[in-house]
PDB file of C-alpha atoms in Angstrom:
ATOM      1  CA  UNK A   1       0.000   0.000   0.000  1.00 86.00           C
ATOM      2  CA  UNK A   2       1.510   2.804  -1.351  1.00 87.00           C
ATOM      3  CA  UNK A   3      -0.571   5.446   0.888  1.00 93.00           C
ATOM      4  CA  UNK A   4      -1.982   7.475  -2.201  1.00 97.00           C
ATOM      5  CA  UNK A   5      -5.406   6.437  -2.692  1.00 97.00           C
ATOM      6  CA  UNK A   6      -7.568   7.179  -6.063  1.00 98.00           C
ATOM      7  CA  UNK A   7     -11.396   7.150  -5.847  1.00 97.00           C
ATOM      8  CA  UNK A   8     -13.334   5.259  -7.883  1.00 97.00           C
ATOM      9  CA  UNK A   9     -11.133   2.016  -8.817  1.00 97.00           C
ATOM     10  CA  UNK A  10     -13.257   1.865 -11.688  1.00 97.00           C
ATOM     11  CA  UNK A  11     -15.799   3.896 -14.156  1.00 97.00           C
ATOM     12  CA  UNK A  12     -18.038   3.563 -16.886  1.00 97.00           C
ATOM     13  CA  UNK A  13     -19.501   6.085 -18.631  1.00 97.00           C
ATOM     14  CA  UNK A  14     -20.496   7.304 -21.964  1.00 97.00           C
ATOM     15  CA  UNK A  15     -19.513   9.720 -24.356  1.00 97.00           C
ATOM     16  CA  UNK A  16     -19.983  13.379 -24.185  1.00 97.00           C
ATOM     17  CA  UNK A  17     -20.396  12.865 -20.564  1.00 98.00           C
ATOM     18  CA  UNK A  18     -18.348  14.321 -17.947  1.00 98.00           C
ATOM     19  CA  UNK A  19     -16.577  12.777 -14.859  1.00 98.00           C
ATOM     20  CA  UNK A  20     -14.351  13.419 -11.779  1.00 98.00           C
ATOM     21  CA  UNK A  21     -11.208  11.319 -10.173  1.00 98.00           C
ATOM     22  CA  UNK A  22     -10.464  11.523  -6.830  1.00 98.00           C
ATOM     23  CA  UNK A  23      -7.256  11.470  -4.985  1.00 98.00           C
ATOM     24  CA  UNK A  24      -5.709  11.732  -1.913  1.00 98.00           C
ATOM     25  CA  UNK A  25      -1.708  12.000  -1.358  1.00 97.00           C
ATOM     26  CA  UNK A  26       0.475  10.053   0.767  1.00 97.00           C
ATOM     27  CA  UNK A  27       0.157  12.222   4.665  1.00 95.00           C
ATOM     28  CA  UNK A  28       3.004  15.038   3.989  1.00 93.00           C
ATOM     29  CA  UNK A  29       3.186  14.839   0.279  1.00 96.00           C
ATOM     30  CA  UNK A  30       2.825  18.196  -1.309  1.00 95.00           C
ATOM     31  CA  UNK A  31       3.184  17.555  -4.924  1.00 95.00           C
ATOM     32  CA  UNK A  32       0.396  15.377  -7.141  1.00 97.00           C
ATOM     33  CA  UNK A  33       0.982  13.713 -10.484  1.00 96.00           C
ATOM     34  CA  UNK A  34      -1.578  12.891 -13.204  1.00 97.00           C
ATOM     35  CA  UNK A  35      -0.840  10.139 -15.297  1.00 97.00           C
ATOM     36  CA  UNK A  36      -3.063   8.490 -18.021  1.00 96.00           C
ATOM     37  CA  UNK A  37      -2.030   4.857 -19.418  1.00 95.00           C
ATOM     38  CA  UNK A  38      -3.517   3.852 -22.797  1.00 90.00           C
ATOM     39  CA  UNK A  39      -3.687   0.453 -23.826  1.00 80.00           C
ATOM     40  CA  UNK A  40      -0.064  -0.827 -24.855  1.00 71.00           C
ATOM     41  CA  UNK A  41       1.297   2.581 -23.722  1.00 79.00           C
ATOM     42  CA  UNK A  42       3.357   3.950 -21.507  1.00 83.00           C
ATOM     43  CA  UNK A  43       2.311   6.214 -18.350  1.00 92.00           C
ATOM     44  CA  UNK A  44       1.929   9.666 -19.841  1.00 94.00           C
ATOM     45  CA  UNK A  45       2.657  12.838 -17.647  1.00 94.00           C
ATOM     46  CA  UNK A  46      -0.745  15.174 -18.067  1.00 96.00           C
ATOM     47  CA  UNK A  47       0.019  17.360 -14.768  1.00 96.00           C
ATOM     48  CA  UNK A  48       1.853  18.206 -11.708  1.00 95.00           C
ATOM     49  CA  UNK A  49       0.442  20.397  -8.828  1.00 96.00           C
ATOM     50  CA  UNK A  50       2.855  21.260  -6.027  1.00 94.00           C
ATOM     51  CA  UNK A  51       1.070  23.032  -2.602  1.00 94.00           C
ATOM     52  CA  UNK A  52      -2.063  23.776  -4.606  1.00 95.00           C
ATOM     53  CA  UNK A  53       0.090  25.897  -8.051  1.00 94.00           C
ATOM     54  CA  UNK A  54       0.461  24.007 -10.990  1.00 95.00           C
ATOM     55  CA  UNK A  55       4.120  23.073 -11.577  1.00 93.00           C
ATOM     56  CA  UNK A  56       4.228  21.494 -14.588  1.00 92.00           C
ATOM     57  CA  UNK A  57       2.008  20.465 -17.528  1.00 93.00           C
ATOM     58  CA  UNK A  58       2.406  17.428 -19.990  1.00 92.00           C
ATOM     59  CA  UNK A  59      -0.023  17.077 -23.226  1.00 85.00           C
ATOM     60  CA  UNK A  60      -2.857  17.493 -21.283  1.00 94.00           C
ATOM     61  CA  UNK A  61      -6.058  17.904 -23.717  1.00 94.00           C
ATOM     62  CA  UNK A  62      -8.047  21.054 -23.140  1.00 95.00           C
ATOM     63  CA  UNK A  63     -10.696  18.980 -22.342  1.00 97.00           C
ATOM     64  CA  UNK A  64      -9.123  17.756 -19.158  1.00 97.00           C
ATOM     65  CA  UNK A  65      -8.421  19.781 -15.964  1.00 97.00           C
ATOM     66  CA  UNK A  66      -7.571  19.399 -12.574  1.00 97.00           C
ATOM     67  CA  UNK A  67      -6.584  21.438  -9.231  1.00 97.00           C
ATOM     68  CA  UNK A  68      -4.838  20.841  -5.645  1.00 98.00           C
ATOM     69  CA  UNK A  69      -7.096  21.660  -2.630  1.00 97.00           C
ATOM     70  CA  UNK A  70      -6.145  23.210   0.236  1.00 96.00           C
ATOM     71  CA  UNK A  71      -5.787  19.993   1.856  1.00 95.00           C
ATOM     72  CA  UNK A  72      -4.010  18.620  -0.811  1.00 96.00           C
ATOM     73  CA  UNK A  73      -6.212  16.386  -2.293  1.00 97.00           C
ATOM     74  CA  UNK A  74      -6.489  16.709  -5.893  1.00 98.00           C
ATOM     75  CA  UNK A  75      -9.061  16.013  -8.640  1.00 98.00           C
ATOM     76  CA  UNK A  76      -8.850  15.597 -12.438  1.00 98.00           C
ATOM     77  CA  UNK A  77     -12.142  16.475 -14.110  1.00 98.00           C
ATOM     78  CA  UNK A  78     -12.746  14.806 -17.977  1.00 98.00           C
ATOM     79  CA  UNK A  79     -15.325  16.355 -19.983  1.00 97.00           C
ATOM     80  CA  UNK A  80     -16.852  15.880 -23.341  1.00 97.00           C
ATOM     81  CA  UNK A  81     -15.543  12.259 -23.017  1.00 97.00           C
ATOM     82  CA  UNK A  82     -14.347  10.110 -26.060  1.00 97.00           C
ATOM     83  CA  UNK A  83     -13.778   6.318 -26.439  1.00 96.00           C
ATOM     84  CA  UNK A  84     -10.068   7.233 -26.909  1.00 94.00           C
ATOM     85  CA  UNK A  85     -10.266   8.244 -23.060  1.00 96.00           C
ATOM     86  CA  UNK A  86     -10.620   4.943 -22.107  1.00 96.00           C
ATOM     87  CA  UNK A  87      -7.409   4.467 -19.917  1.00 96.00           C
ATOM     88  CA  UNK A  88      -5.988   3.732 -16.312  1.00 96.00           C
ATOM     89  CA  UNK A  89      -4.986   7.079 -14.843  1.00 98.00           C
ATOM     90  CA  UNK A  90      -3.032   7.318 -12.262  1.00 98.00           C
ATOM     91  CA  UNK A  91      -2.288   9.711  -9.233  1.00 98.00           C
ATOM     92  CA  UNK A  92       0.919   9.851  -7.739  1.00 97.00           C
ATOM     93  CA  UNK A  93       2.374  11.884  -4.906  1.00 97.00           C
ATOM     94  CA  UNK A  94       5.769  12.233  -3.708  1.00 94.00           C
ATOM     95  CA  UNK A  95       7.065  15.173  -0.451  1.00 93.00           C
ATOM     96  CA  UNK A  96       8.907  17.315  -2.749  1.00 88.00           C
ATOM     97  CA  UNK A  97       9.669  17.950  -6.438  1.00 85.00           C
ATOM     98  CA  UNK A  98      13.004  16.782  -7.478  1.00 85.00           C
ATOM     99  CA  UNK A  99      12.907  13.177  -7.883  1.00 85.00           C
ATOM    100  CA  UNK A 100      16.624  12.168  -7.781  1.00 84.00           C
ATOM    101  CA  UNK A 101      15.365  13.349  -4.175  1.00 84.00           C
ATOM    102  CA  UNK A 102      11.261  12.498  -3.434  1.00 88.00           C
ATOM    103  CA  UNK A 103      10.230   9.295  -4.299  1.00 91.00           C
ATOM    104  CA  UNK A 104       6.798   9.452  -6.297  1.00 94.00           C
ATOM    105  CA  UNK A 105       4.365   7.063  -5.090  1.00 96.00           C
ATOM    106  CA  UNK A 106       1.545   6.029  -6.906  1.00 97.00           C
ATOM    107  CA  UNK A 107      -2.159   5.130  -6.215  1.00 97.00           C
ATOM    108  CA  UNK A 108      -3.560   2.237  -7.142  1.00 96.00           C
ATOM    109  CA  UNK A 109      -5.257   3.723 -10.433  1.00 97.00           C
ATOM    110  CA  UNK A 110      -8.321   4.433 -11.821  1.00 98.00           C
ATOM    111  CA  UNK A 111     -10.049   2.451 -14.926  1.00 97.00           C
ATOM    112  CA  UNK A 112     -12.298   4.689 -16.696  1.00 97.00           C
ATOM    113  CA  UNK A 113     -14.312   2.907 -20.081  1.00 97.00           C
ATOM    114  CA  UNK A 114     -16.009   5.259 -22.047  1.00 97.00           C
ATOM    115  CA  UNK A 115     -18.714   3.661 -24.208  1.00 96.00           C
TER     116      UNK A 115
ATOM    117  CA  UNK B   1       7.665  11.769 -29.752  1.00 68.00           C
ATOM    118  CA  UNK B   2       7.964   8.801 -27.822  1.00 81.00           C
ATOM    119  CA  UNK B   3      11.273  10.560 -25.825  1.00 92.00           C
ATOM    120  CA  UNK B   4      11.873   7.198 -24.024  1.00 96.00           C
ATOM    121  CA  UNK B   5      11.210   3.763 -25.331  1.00 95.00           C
ATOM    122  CA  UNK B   6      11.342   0.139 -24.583  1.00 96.00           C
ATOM    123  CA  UNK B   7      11.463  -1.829 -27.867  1.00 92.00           C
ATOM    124  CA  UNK B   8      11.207  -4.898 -26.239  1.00 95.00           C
ATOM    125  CA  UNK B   9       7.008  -5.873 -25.017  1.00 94.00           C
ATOM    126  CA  UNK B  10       7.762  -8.676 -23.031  1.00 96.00           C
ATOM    127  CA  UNK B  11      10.438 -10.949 -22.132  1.00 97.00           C
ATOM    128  CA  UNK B  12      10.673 -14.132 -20.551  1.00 98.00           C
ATOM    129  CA  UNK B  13      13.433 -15.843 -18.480  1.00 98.00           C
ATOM    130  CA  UNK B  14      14.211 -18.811 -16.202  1.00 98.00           C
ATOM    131  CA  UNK B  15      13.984 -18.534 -12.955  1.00 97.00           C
ATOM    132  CA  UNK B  16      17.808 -18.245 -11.595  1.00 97.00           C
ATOM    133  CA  UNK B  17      18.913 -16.519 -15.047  1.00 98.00           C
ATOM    134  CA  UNK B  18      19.518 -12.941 -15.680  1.00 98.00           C
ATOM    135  CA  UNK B  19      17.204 -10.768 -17.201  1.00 98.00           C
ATOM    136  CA  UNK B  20      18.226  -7.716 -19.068  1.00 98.00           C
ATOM    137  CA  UNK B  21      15.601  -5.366 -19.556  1.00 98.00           C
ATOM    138  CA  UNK B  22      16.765  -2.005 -22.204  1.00 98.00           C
ATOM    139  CA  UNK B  23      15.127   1.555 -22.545  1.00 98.00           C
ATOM    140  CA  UNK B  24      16.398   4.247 -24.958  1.00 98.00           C
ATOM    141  CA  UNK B  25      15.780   8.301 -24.744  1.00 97.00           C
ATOM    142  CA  UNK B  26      16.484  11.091 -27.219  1.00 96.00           C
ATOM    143  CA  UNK B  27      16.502  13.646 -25.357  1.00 93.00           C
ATOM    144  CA  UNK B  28      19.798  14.643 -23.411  1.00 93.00           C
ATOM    145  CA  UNK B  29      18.844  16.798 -21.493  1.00 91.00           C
ATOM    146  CA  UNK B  30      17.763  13.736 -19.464  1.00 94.00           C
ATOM    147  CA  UNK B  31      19.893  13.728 -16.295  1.00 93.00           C
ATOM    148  CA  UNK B  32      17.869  11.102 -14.079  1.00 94.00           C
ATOM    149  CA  UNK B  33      16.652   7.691 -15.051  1.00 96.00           C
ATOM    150  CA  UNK B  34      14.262   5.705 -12.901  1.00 96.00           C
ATOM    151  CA  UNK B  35      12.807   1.883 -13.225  1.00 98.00           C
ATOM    152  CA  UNK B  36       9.475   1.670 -12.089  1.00 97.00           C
ATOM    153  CA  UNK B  37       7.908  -2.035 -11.628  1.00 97.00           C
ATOM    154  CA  UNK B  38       4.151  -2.752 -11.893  1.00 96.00           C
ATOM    155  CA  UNK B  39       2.226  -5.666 -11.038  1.00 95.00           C
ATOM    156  CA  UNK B  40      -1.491  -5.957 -12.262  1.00 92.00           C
ATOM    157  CA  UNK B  41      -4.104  -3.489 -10.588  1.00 89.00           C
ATOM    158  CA  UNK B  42      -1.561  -2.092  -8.698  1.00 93.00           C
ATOM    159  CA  UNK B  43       0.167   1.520  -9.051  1.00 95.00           C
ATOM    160  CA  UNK B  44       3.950   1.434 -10.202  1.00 96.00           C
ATOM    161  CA  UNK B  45       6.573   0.932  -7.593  1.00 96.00           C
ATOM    162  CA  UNK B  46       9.800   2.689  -7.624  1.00 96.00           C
ATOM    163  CA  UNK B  47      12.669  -0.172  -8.030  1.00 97.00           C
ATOM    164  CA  UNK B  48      16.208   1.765  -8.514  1.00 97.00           C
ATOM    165  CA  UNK B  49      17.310   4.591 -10.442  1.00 96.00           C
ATOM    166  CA  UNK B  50      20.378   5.846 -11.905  1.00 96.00           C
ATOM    167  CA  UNK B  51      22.088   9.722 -12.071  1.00 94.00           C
ATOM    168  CA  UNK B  52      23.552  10.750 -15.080  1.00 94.00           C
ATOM    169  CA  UNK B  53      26.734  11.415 -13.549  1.00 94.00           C
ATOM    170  CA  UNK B  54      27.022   7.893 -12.880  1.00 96.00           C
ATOM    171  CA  UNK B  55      27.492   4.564 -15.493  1.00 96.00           C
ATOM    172  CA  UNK B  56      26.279   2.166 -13.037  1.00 98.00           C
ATOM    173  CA  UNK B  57      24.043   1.613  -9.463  1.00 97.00           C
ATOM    174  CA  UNK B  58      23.531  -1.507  -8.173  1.00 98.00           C
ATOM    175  CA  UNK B  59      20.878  -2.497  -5.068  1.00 97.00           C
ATOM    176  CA  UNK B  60      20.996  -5.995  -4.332  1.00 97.00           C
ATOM    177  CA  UNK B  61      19.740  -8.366  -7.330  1.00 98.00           C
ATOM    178  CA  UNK B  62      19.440  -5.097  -9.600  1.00 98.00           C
ATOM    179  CA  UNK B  63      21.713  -3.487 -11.419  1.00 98.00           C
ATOM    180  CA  UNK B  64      21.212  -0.558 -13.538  1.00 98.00           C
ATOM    181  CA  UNK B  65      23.331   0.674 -16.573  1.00 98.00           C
ATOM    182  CA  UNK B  66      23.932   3.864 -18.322  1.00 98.00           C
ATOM    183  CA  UNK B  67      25.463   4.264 -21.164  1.00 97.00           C
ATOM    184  CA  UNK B  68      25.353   8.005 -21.781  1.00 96.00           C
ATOM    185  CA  UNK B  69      26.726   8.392 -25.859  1.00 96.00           C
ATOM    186  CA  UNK B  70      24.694   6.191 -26.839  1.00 97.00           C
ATOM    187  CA  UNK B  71      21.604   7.472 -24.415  1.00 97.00           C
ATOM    188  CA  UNK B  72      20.780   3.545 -23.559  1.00 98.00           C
ATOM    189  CA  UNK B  73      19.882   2.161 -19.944  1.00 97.00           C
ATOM    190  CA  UNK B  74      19.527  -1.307 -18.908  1.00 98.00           C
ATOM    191  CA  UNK B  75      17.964  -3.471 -16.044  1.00 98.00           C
ATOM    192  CA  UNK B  76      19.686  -6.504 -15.381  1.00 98.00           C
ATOM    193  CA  UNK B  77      18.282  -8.933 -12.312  1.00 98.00           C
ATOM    194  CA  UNK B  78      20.076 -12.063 -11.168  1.00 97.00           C
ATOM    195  CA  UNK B  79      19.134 -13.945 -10.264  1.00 98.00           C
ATOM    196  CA  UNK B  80      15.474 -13.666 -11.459  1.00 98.00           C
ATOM    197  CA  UNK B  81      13.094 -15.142  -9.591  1.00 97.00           C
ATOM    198  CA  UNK B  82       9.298 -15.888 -10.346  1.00 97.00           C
ATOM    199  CA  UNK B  83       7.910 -12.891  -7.733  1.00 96.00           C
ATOM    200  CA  UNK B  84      10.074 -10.868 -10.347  1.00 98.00           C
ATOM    201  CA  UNK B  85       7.240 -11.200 -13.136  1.00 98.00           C
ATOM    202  CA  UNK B  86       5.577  -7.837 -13.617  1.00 97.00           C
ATOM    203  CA  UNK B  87       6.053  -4.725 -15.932  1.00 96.00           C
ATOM    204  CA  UNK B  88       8.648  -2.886 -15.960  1.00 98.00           C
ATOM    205  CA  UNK B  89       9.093   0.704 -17.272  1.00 97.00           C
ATOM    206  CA  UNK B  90      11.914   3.139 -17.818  1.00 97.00           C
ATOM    207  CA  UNK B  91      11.572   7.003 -16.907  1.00 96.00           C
ATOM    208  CA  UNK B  92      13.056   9.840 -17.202  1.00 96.00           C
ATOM    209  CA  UNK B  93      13.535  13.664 -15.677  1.00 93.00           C
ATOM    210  CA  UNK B  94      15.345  16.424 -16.699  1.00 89.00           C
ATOM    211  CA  UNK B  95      15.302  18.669 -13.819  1.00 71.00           C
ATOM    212  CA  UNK B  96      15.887  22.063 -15.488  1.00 62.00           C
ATOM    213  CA  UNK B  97      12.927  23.414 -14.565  1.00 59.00           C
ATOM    214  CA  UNK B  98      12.334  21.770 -11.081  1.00 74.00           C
ATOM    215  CA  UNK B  99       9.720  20.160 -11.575  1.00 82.00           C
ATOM    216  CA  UNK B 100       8.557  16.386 -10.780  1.00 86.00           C
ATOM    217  CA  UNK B 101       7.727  15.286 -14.480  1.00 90.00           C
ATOM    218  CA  UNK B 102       8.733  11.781 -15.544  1.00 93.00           C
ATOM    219  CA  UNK B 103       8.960  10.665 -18.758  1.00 94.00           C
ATOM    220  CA  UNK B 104       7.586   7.263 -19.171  1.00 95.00           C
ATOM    221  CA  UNK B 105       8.740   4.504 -21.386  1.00 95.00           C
ATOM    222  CA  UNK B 106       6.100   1.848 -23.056  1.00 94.00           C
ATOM    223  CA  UNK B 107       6.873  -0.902 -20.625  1.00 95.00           C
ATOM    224  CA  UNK B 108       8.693  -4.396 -20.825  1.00 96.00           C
ATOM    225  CA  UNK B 109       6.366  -7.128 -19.620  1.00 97.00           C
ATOM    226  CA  UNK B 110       8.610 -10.272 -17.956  1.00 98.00           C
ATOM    227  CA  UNK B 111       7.513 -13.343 -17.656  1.00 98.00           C
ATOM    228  CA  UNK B 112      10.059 -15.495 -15.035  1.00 98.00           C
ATOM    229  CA  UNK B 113       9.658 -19.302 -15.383  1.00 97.00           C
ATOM    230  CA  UNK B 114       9.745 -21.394 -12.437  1.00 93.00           C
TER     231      UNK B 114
END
């Protein structure tokens, strides 16, 4: 158990629709990672948020957006869902930014289908 | 731009062999390489990294390998054993900007016969 937990494990929805991911960082973590995993792809960076500011931003479709809370939880919102959103996307969370010095720690993932 | 890739999908071993797992980047302004390992419906797990000041770090049955000019890292575990079986991906940073992205690779899957 990594301590970063993702809300829901899974979701199925349909196009055009809109949904919400959940998650919560490791106790002490300041800095949250997006990542979306395709089928046969690699993880894919979409976006960091470090203390609630947005740190750094990968290809991130417009479509997609997210924010850090004041307790550090952080949420990505999808809208106008295609089936090419179908992925796992993962949360990860890690005490500070530089990773040759903070470990990033991921959640256990979220499986969205869009049908 | 796939900056970081594993050519290799899957590989399979005996149990007691070595595996030897390779990732290659472009971009070199890469100065930190990290394995990640990833067993089904779980999140990836950090398993060793590498700085790109160094050619070589080793932490108990893994071993990881830089070889800067030709911008190739390699995973090599021995002796594999069957818990060993999972995904394994290559990453990437390039800390210019101080920031926490990682730059994944596609993943190796590898398969370690009993």
């Amino acid at each position: 158990d990594s301590g970063v937990t993702q809300t829901p494990k899974h979701l199925i929805t349909a196009t055009g629709q809109r949904v919400t991911l959940r998650c919560s960082p490791r106790s002490g973590d300041l800095s949250v990672y997006w990542y979306q995993q395709s089928l046969d792809q690699g993880l894919q960076f979409l976006i960091q948020y470090y203390n609630g500011e947005e740190r750094a931003k990968g290809n991130i479709l417009e479509r997609f957006s997210a924010q850090q809370f004041p307790d550090l939880h952080s949420e990505l919102n999808l809208s106008s869902l295609e089936l090419g959103d179908s992925a796992l996307y993962f949360c990860a969370s890690s005490r500070g930014q530089n990773p040759k010095t903070y470990e990033q720690y991921f959640g256990p993932g979220t499986r969205l289908t869009v049908t | 731009d796939q900056q970081v890739k594993q050519n290799s999908p899957s590989l399979s071993v005996q149990e007691g062999r070595i595996s030897i797992l390779n990732c290659d980047y472009t971009n070199s302004m890469f100065d930190y390489f990290l394995w990640y390992k990833k067993y089904p419906a779980e999140g990836p797990t950090f398993l060793i990294s590498i700085s790109s000041i160094k050619d070589k770090n080793e932490d108990g049955r893994f071993t990881v390998f830089l070889n800067k000019s030709a911008k190739h890292l390699s995973l090599h575990i021995v002796p594999s054993q069957p818990g060993d079986s999972a995904v394994y991906f290559c990453a990437a940073s390039a800390n210019s900007g101080n920031t926490g992205k990682l730059i994944f690779g596609q993943g190796t899957t590898l398969q370690v016969k009993p």
